[in-house]
Every structure is written in C-alpha cells, then in structure tokens.
GROMACS .gro file of C-alpha atoms in nm:
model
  416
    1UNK     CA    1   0.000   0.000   0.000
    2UNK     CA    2   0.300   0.250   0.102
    3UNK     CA    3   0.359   0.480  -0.235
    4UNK     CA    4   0.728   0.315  -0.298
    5UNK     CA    5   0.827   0.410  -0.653
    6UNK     CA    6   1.055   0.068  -0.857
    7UNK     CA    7   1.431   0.067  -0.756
    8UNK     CA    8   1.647   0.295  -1.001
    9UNK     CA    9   1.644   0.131  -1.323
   10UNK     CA   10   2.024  -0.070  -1.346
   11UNK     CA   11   2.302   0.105  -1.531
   12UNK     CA   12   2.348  -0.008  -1.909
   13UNK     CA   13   2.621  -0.235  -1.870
   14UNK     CA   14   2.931  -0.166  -2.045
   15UNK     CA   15   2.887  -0.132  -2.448
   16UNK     CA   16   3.106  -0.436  -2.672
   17UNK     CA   17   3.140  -0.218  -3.031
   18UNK     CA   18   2.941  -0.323  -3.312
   19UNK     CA   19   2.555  -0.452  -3.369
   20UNK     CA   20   2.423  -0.666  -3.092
   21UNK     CA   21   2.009  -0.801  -3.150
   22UNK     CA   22   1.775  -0.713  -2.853
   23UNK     CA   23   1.606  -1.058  -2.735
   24UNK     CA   24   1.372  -0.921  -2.452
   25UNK     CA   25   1.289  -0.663  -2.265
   26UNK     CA   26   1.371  -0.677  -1.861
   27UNK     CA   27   1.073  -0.601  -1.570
   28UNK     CA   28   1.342  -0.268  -1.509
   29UNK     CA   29   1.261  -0.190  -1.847
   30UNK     CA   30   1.617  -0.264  -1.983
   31UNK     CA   31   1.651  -0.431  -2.291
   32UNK     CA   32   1.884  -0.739  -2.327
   33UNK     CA   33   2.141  -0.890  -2.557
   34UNK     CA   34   2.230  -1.300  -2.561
   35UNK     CA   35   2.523  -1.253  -2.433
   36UNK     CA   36   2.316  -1.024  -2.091
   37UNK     CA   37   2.427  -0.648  -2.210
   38UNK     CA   38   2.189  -0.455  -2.051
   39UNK     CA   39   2.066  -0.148  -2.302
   40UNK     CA   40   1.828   0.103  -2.229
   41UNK     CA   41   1.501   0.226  -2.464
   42UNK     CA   42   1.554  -0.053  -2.706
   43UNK     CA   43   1.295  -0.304  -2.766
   44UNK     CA   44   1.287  -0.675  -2.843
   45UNK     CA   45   1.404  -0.783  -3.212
   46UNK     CA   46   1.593  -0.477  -3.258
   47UNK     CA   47   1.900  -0.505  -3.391
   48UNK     CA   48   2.113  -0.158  -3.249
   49UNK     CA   49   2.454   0.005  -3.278
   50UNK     CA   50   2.605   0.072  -2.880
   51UNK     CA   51   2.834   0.382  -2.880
   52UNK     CA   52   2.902   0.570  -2.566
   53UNK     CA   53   2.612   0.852  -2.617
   54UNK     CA   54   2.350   0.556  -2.613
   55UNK     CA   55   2.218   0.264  -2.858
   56UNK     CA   56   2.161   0.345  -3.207
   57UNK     CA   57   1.874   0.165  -3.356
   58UNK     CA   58   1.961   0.016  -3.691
   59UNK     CA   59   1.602  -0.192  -3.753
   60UNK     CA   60   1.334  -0.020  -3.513
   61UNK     CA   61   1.046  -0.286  -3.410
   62UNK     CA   62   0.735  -0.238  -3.496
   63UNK     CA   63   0.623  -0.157  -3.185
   64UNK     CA   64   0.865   0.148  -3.145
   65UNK     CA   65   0.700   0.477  -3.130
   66UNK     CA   66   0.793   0.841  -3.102
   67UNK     CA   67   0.824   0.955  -2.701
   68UNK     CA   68   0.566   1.183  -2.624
   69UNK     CA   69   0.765   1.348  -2.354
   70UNK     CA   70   1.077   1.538  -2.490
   71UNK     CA   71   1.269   1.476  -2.158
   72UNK     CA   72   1.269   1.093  -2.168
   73UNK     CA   73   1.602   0.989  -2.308
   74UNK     CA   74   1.792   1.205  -2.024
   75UNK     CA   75   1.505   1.223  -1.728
   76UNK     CA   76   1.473   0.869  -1.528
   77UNK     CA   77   1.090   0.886  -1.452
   78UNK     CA   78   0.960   0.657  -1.739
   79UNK     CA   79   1.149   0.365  -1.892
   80UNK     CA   80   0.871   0.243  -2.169
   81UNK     CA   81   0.791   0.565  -2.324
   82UNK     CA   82   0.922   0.416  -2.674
   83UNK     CA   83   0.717   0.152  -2.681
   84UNK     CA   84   0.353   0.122  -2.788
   85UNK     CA   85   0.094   0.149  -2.519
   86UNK     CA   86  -0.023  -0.279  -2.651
   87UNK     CA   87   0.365  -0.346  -2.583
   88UNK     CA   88   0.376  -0.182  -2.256
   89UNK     CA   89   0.050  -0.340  -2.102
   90UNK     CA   90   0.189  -0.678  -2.269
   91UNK     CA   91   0.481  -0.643  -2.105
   92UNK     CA   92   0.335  -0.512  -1.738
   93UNK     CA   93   0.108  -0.846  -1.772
   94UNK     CA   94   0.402  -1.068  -1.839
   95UNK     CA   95   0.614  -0.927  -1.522
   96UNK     CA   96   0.297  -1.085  -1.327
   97UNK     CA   97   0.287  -1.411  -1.512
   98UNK     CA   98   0.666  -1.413  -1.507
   99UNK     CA   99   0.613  -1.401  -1.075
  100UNK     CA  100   0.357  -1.613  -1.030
  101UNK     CA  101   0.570  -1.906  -1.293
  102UNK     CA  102   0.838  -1.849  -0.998
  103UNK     CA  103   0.596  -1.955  -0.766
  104UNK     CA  104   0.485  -2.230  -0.933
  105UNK     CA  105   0.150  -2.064  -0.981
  106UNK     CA  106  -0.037  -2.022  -1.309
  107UNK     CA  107  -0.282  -1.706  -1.298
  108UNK     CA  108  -0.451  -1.568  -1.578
  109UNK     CA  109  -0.459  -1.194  -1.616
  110UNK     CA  110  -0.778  -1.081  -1.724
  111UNK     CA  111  -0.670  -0.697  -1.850
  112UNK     CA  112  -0.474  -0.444  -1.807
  113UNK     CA  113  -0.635  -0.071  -1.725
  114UNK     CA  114  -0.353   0.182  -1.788
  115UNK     CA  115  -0.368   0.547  -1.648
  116UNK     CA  116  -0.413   0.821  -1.916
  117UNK     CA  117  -0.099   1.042  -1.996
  118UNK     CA  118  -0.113   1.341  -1.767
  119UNK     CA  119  -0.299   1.196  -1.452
  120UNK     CA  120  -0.054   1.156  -1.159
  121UNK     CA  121  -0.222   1.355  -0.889
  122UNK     CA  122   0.089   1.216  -0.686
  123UNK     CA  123   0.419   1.277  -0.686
  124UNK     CA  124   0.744   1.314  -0.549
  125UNK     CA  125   1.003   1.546  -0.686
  126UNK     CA  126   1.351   1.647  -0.604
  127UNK     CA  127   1.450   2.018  -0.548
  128UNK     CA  128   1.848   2.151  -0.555
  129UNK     CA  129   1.989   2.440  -0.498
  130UNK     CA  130   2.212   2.589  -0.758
  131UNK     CA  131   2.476   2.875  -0.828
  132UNK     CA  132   2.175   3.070  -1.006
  133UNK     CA  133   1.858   2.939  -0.804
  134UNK     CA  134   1.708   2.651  -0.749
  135UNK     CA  135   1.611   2.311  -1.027
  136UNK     CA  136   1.266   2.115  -0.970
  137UNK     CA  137   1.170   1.753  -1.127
  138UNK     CA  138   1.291   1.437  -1.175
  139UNK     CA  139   1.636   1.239  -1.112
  140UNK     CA  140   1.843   1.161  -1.420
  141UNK     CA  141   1.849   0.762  -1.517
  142UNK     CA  142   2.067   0.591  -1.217
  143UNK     CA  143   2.174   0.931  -1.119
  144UNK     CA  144   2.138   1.182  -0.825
  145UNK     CA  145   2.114   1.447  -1.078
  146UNK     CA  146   1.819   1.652  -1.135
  147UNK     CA  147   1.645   1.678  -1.407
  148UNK     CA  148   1.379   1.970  -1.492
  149UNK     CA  149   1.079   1.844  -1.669
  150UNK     CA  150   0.779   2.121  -1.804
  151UNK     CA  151   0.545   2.004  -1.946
  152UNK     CA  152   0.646   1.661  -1.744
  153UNK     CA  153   0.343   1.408  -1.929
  154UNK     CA  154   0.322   1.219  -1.629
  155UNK     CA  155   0.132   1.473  -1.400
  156UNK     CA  156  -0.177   1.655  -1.411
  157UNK     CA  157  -0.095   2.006  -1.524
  158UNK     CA  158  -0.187   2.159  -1.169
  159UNK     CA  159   0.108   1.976  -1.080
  160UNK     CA  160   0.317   2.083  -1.361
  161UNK     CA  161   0.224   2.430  -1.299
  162UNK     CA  162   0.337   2.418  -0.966
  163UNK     CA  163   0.706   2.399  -1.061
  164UNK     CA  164   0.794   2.769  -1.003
  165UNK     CA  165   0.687   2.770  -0.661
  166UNK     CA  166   0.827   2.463  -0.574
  167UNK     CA  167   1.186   2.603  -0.712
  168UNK     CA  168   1.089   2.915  -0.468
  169UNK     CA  169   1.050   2.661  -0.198
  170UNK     CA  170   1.349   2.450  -0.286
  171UNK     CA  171   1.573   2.734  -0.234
  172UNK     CA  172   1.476   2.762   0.149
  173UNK     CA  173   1.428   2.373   0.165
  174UNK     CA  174   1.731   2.270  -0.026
  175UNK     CA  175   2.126   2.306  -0.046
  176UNK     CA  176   2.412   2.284  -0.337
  177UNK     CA  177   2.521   1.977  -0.176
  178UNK     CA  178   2.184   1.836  -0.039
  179UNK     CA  179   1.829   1.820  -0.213
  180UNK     CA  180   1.494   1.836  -0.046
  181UNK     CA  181   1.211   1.617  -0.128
  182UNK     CA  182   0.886   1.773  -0.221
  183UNK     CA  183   0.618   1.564  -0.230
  184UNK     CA  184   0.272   1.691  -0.415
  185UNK     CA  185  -0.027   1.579  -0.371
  186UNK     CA  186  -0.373   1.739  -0.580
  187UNK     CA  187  -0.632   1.796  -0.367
  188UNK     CA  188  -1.012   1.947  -0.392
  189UNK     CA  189  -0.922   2.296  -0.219
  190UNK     CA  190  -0.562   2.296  -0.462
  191UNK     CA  191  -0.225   2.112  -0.379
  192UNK     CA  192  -0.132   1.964  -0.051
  193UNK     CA  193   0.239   2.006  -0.003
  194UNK     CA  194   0.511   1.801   0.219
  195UNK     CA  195   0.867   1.910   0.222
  196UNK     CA  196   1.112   1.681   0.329
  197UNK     CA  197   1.395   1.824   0.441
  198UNK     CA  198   1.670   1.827   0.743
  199UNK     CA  199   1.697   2.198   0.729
  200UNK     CA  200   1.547   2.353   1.058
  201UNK     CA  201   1.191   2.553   1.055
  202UNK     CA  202   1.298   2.871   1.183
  203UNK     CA  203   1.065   3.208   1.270
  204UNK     CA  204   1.171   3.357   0.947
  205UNK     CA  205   1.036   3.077   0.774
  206UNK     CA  206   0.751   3.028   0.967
  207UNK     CA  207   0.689   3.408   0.836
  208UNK     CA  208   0.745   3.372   0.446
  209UNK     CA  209   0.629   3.011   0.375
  210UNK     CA  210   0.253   3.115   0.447
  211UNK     CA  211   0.289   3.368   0.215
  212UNK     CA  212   0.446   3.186  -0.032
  213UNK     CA  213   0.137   2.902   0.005
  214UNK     CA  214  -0.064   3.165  -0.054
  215UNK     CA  215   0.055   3.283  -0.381
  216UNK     CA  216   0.124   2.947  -0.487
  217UNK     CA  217  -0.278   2.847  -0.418
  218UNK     CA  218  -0.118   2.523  -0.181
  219UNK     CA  219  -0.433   2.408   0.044
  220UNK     CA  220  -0.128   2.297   0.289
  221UNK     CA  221   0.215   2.318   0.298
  222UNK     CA  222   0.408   2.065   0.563
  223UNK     CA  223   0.749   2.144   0.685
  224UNK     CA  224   0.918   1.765   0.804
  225UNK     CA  225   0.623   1.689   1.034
  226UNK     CA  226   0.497   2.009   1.110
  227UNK     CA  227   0.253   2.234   0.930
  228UNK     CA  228   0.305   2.570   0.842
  229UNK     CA  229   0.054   2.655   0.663
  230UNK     CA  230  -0.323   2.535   0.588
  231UNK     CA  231  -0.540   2.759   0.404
  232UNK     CA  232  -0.832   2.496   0.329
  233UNK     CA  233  -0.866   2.177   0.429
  234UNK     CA  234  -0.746   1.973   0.120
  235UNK     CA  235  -1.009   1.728   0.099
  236UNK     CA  236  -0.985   1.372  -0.082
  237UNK     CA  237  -1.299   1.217  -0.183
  238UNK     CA  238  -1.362   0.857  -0.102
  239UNK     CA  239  -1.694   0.759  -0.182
  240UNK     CA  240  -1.939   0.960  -0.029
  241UNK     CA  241  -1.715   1.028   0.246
  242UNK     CA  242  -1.474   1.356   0.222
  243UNK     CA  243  -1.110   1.279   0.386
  244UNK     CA  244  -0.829   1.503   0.465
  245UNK     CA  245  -0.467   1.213   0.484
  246UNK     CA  246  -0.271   1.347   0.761
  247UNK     CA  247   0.070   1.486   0.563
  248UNK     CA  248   0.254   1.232   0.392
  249UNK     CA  249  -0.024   0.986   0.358
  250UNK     CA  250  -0.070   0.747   0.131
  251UNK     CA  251  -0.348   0.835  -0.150
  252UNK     CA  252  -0.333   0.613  -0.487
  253UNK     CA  253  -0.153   0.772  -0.776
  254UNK     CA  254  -0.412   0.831  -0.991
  255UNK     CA  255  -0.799   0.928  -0.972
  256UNK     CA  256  -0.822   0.651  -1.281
  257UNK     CA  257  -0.589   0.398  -1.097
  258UNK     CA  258  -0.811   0.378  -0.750
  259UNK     CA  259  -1.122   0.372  -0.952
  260UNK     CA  260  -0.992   0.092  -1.157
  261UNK     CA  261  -0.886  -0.093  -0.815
  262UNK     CA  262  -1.205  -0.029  -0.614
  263UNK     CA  263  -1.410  -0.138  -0.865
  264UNK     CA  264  -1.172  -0.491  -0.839
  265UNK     CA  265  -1.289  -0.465  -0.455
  266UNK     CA  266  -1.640  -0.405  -0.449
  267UNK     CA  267  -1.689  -0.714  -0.734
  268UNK     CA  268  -1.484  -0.915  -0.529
  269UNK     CA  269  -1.654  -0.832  -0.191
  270UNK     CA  270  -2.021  -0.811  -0.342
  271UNK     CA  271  -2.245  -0.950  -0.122
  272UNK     CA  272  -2.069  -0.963   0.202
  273UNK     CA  273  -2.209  -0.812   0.515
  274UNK     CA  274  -1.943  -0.772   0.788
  275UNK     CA  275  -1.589  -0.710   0.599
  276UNK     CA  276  -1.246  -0.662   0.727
  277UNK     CA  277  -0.981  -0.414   0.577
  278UNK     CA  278  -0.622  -0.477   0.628
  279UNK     CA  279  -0.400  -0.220   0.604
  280UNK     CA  280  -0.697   0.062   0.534
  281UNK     CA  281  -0.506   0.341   0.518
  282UNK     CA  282  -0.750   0.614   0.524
  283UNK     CA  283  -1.031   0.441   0.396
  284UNK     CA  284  -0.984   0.405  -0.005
  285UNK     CA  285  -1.111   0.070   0.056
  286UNK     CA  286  -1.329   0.131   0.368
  287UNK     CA  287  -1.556   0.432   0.310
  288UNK     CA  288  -1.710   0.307  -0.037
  289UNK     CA  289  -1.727  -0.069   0.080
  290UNK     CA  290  -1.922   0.104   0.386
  291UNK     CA  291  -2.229   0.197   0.142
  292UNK     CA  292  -2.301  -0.182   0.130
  293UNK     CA  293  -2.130  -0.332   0.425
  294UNK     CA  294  -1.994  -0.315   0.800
  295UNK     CA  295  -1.666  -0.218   0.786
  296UNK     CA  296  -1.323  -0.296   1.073
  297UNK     CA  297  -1.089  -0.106   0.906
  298UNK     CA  298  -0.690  -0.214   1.060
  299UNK     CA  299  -0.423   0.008   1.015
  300UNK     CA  300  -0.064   0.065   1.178
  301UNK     CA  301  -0.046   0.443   1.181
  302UNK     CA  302  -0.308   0.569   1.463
  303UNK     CA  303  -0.305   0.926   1.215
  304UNK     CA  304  -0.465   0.763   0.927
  305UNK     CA  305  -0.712   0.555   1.124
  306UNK     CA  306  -0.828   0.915   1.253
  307UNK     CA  307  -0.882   1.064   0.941
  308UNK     CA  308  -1.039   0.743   0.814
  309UNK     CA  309  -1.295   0.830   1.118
  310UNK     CA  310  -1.393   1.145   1.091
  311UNK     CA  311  -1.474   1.118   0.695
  312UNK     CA  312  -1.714   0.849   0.777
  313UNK     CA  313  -1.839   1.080   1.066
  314UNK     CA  314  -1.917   1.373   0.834
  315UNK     CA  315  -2.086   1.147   0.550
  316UNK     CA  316  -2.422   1.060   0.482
  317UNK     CA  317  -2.557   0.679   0.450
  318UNK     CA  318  -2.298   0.489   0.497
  319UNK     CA  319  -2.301   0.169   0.750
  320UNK     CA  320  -2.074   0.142   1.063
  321UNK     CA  321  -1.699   0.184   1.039
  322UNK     CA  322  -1.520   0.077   1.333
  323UNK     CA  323  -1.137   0.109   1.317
  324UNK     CA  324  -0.839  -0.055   1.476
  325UNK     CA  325  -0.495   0.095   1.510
  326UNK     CA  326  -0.254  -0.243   1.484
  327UNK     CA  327   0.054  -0.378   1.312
  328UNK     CA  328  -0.026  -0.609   1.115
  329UNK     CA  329   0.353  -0.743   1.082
  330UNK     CA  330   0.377  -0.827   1.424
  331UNK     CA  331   0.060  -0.886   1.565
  332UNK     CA  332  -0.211  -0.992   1.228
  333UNK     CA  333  -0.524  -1.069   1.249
  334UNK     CA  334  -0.582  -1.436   1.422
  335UNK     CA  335  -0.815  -1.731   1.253
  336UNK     CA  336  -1.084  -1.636   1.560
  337UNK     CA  337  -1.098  -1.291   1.511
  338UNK     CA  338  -1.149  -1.311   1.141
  339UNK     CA  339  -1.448  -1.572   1.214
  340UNK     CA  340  -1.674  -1.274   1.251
  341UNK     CA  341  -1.599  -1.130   0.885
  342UNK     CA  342  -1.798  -1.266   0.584
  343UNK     CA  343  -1.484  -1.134   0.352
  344UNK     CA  344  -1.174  -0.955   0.339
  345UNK     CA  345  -0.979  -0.654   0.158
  346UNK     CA  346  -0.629  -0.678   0.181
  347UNK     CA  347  -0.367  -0.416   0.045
  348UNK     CA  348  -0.055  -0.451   0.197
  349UNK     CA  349   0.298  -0.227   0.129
  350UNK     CA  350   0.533  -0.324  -0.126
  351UNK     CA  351   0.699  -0.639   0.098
  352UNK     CA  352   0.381  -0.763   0.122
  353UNK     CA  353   0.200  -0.906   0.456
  354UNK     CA  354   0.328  -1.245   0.526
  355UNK     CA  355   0.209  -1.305   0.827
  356UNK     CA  356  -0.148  -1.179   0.799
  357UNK     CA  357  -0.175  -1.373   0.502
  358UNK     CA  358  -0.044  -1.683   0.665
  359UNK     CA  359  -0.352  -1.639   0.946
  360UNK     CA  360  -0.583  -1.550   0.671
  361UNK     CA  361  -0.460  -1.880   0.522
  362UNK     CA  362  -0.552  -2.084   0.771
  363UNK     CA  363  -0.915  -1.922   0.848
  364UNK     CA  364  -1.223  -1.993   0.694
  365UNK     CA  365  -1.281  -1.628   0.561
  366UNK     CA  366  -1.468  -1.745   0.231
  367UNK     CA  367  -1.360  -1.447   0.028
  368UNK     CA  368  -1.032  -1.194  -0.003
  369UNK     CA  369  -0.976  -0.947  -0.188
  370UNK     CA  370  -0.600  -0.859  -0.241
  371UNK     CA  371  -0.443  -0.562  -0.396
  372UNK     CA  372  -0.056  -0.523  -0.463
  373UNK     CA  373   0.213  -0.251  -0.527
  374UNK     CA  374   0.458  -0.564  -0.592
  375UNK     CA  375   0.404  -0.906  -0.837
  376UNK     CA  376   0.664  -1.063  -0.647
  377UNK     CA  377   0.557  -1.045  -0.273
  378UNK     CA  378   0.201  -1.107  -0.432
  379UNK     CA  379   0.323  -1.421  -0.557
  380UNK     CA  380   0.490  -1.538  -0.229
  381UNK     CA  381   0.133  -1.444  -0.078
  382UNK     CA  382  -0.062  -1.613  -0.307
  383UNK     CA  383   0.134  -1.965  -0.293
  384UNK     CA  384   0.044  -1.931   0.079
  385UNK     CA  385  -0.287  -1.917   0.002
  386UNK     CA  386  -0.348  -2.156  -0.268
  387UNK     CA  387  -0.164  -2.428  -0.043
  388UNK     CA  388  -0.363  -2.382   0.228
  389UNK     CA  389  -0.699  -2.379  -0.030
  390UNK     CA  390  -0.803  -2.072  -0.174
  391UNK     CA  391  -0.838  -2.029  -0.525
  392UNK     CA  392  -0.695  -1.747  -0.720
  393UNK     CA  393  -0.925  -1.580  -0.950
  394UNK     CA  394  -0.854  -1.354  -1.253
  395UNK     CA  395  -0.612  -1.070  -1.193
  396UNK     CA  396  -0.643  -0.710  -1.367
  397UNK     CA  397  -0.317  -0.525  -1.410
  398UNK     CA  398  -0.328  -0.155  -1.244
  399UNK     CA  399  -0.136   0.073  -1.483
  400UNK     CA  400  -0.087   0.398  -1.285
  401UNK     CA  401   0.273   0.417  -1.307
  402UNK     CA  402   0.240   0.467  -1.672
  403UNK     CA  403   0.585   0.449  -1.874
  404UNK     CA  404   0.770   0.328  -1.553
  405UNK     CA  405   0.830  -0.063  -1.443
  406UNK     CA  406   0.609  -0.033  -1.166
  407UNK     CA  407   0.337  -0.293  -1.168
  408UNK     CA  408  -0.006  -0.300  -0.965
  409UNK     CA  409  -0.320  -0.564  -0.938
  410UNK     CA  410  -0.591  -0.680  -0.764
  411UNK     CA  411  -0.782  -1.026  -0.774
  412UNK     CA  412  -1.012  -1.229  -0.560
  413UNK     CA  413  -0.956  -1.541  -0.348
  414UNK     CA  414  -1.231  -1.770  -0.253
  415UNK     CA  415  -1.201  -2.087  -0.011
  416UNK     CA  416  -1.275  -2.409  -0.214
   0.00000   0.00000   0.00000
C-alpha cells in the first residue's frame, strides 16, 4: 500500500562495439542482448549500434513509437515511453505471469487498465539548490542528478504548474550539496504540499512560507512533520465520504488507478455483510465498501485511522466503520478474530504481509480481496494461500505508473 516508486532502473552495462540483436525486454525496463548487455530504450528484435552517447537503432520494431515526452532519453521517470501502449501493457502483464511461474502458480490476467498520460495527482520530486537558483523535477536515469521536466506528461498540469513555486521553496528547503524532497499531492481545495527536508523551521520561515502558500494556491504546505501553513482543508474524496490524509499519507496515484482498483474490490466483496480491511489506510477501501457493508478497518499508523474516522463521521448513509490501530507485521489478524468477517480486503505495502496472510490462510474467511504494489511479494502471498486452499481468480493489471516498471493488481480469493 505504502507509495514506494521501482528501484532505479540498473546502469546499461558496459557497451562491446558493433551490432548486438535485442532478445527481450527486462521487468526494469532494460533491454537485453544473448550474451546479458543490458541497453536502455531498445525493444525486443531490434537489432542496435552501442556507442558511448546511447544505442543506435539500426532496424526499429514495430512496436517502437515516437516519445511523447521530450525529456525521456535524459530524465529517469519513465522507462517504456518508446514503446507502444499494446507493448507496454503486454509487457506489465508478463512481469505478473513471469512471478507467479516463480511460484509455481499459473494465474490468468484478465486486463490491463492503464492510467491516461497526464494523470498523476501524486508525486514526489527532487529540489536543488544551484549557483543561479534553485532546479525542480525528476532524477536523471541511475543518477542523483536533477532533471527539470515542463510540461512533465506524467502529471496533471496543476502539478506541472506548480514547478515555479516549488523552485521558490526549494531554495529555502534545499542546499548545493543536499536536495529536499517535495512531495505533491492534488487535492479538492488545490495542492497539498510536504517538504522533506533536514533543514530547521525557523521564525523567518515560519513568516514567508505562508505567504508563499498563498501565492502558490497550496491548500497545505508541511514542513518535516509540522505544518506551516493550511489555508483549506485539502479534501480527498472517497466515496461519499470527504477525507483530509494526515501529511505524507498514502493516497493512490491516480484518480483513474483507484477507480480501476475499487471497482476490483467491491466485485470481489459483493455481497458480504461484515468485511475486514487490512492495512486501510484512510479508507480508499473502507468508506465506499461502507455503502453496502460493515466495515473494521486495521491500520498501523493511529493518524490515518483518525482521518479514516472522521470522513465516515461527516458522510451521509454509509453503515458502521469501526477502526483498529494495529501492526499487522507483528501482531495480524488471528483465525478467531477473522471468524466474525464474511470477507476480506487486503492491500498490503510493497513487501507484502506475510504473516497476515499466513492467518488468513488458515481461516475460513470465504472471500479476499488482495491488492498489490509488488508481483513478487504477491506471488509469495498467493502460494500461501493456494496451499492452504483458496483459489486465485482472474487478476487485472493496475497501470498507474504509466511508462515506468512499476506494476499493480488486484484479484479475488475464494475458499474451495
């Protein structure tokens, strides 16, 4: 569930002269010779030329198209963006079939729903100081270098147009030799901003930042853990409920994306009466589930579980919401306390939730609903529960990374 963007895509390895033939395409997005050269932006079948400055292609594929973003070939936020939008969604399907195969699991995936261009309403950038002011985006490919990116295709323009008063911000947040993290986040009332930073809050900037929230339009800006500033409330809607995420919460990448994976849930849950949430967060899951169904939402941080609550407070018709602040790592959910539920939504951070899924294993819960942020730890999970006999329905492919290796799903378990 945590937002955890893919590890840095590898380094191309280094370049033997001549033509080398692409064979396949990695789940980093790095293409690959026979012989295990590593090449970036190629695609399979093509035959390329490797010089220092990066692969020439000599006989495109078919499936190569023009990037729609002119930073990709130096910015390292998309991987895919040569490649048709059929390849890519191929390609994201196959990283799932590749992890369940290791698990000796075969799953069908049913589709693949892929976030439109400009839609990430959730993002983290990096901000640097520099000799003339201050640089704003993206890091370079395997690099701590920055990368400015307008008219970035990734995120919703509001986003995009944010960029000047982030570089404003980045001057007081960041250093020549150390970069802040600013983390955006759209909201109803305008952008919700967290900085992350190890620079001090002091009374001067306790003075300007306000200002500079106003200007910028920010519902809320958030200095480390403390806010400065909150002009409106910036409201997320989850169902019929309205929730403000304490700062740095997680919220799904895309408006599309949690669409796309709620609808997963509710078809998987339909018909239940008393359902569990695991890992709730602040109720993506929880509040629209609650127009049907009883709801125990159980979450680790206490913050969330209190936002969670007072969205289903303010909202109209929905059933009860109770909520339990628990770690699921160390102390899951036991067979006898899941005897009560008639189903259950699990969506657990990127390492997955072994040992909730081993107690959901053995229980007679007839129905779970699992989302991922990872195929691999979804695999290990799965095997766990297919042993103990569950069986795995279809799984639809969650494209709101879009252009980047980063693979989500969701699918339903039932007890045989």
């Amino acid at each position: 569930m945590t937002e955890t963007l893919p590890p840095k895509t590898p380094q191309p390895d280094p370049a033997p002269k001549g033509e080398v033939t692409i064979e396949a395409v990695t789940h980093h997005g790095m293409g690959r010779t026979a012989e295990g050269t590593l090449v970036p932006r190629v695609l399979p079948g093509e035959v390329v030329t490797l010089a220092a400055d990066g692969p020439k292609i000599v006989t495109p594929s078919p499936e190569r198209v023009a990037p729609p973003c002119r930073h990709f070939k130096a910015c390292g936020g998309c991987a895919m963006q040569h490649a048709s939008d059929g390849f890519v969604a191929e390609w994201k399907a196959d990283i799932v079939r590749t992890a369940l195969r290791a698990q000796a699991l075969d799953g069908e995936v049913a589709r693949v729903e892929t976030s439109p261009a400009d839609s990430r309403r959730r993002a983290r950038l990096a901000g640097r100081r520099t000799k003339k002011g201050a640089l704003v985006g993206f890091h370079a490919r395997a690099s701590d270098t920055v990368i400015e990116v307008p008219g970035c295709r990734l995120l919703l323009p509001a986003l995009t147009a944010l960029i000047p008063a982030l570089e404003r911000i980045a001057m007081l947040a960041a250093s020549r030799k150390g970069e802040a993290g600013l983390t955006v986040t759209d909201s109803e009332a305008g952008p919700d901003l967290h900085i992350d930073t190890d620079k001090p809050l002091t009374e001067e900037l306790r003075l300007s930042l306000p200002e500079i929230a106003r200007e910028a339009g920010l519902a809320r800006l958030v200095w480390a853990d403390e806010i400065v500033a909150e002009l409106e409330p910036p409201m997320q809607r989850m169902g019929r409920a309205r929730v403000v995420p304490p700062p740095g919460a997680f919220l799904q990448a895309t408006a599309h994306g949690e669409a796309a994976l709620l609808k997963c849930v509710r078809d998987a849950v339909a018909g239940a009466e008393r359902i569990v949430d695991l890992f709730a967060g602040c109720g993506t899951f929880s509040l629209p589930l609650a127009e049907r169904a009883e709801i125990h939402a159980v979450e680790g941080a206490a913050p969330m579980l209190a936002a969670l609550d007072r969205g289903w407070r303010g909202a109209a018709g929905l059933k009860r919401v109770t909520t339990e602040a628990r770690d699921l790592f160390r102390r899951p959910l036991l067979p006898d306390e899941l005897a009560r539920f008639d189903a259950a939504v699990i969506d657990p951070p990127r390492a997955g939730a072994q040992a909730q899924i081993e107690a959901l294993a053995v229980s007679q819960i007839p129905v779970i609903a699992m989302v991922s942020c990872s195929p691999a730890s979804f695999a290990r999970d799965a095997k766990i529960l297919v042993e103990q006999g569950y069986d795995m329905g279809p799984i639809t492919v969650v494209d709101q990374f879009r252009w980047s290796p980063h693979v989500e799903l969701a699918t339903r378990f039932t007890r045989r």
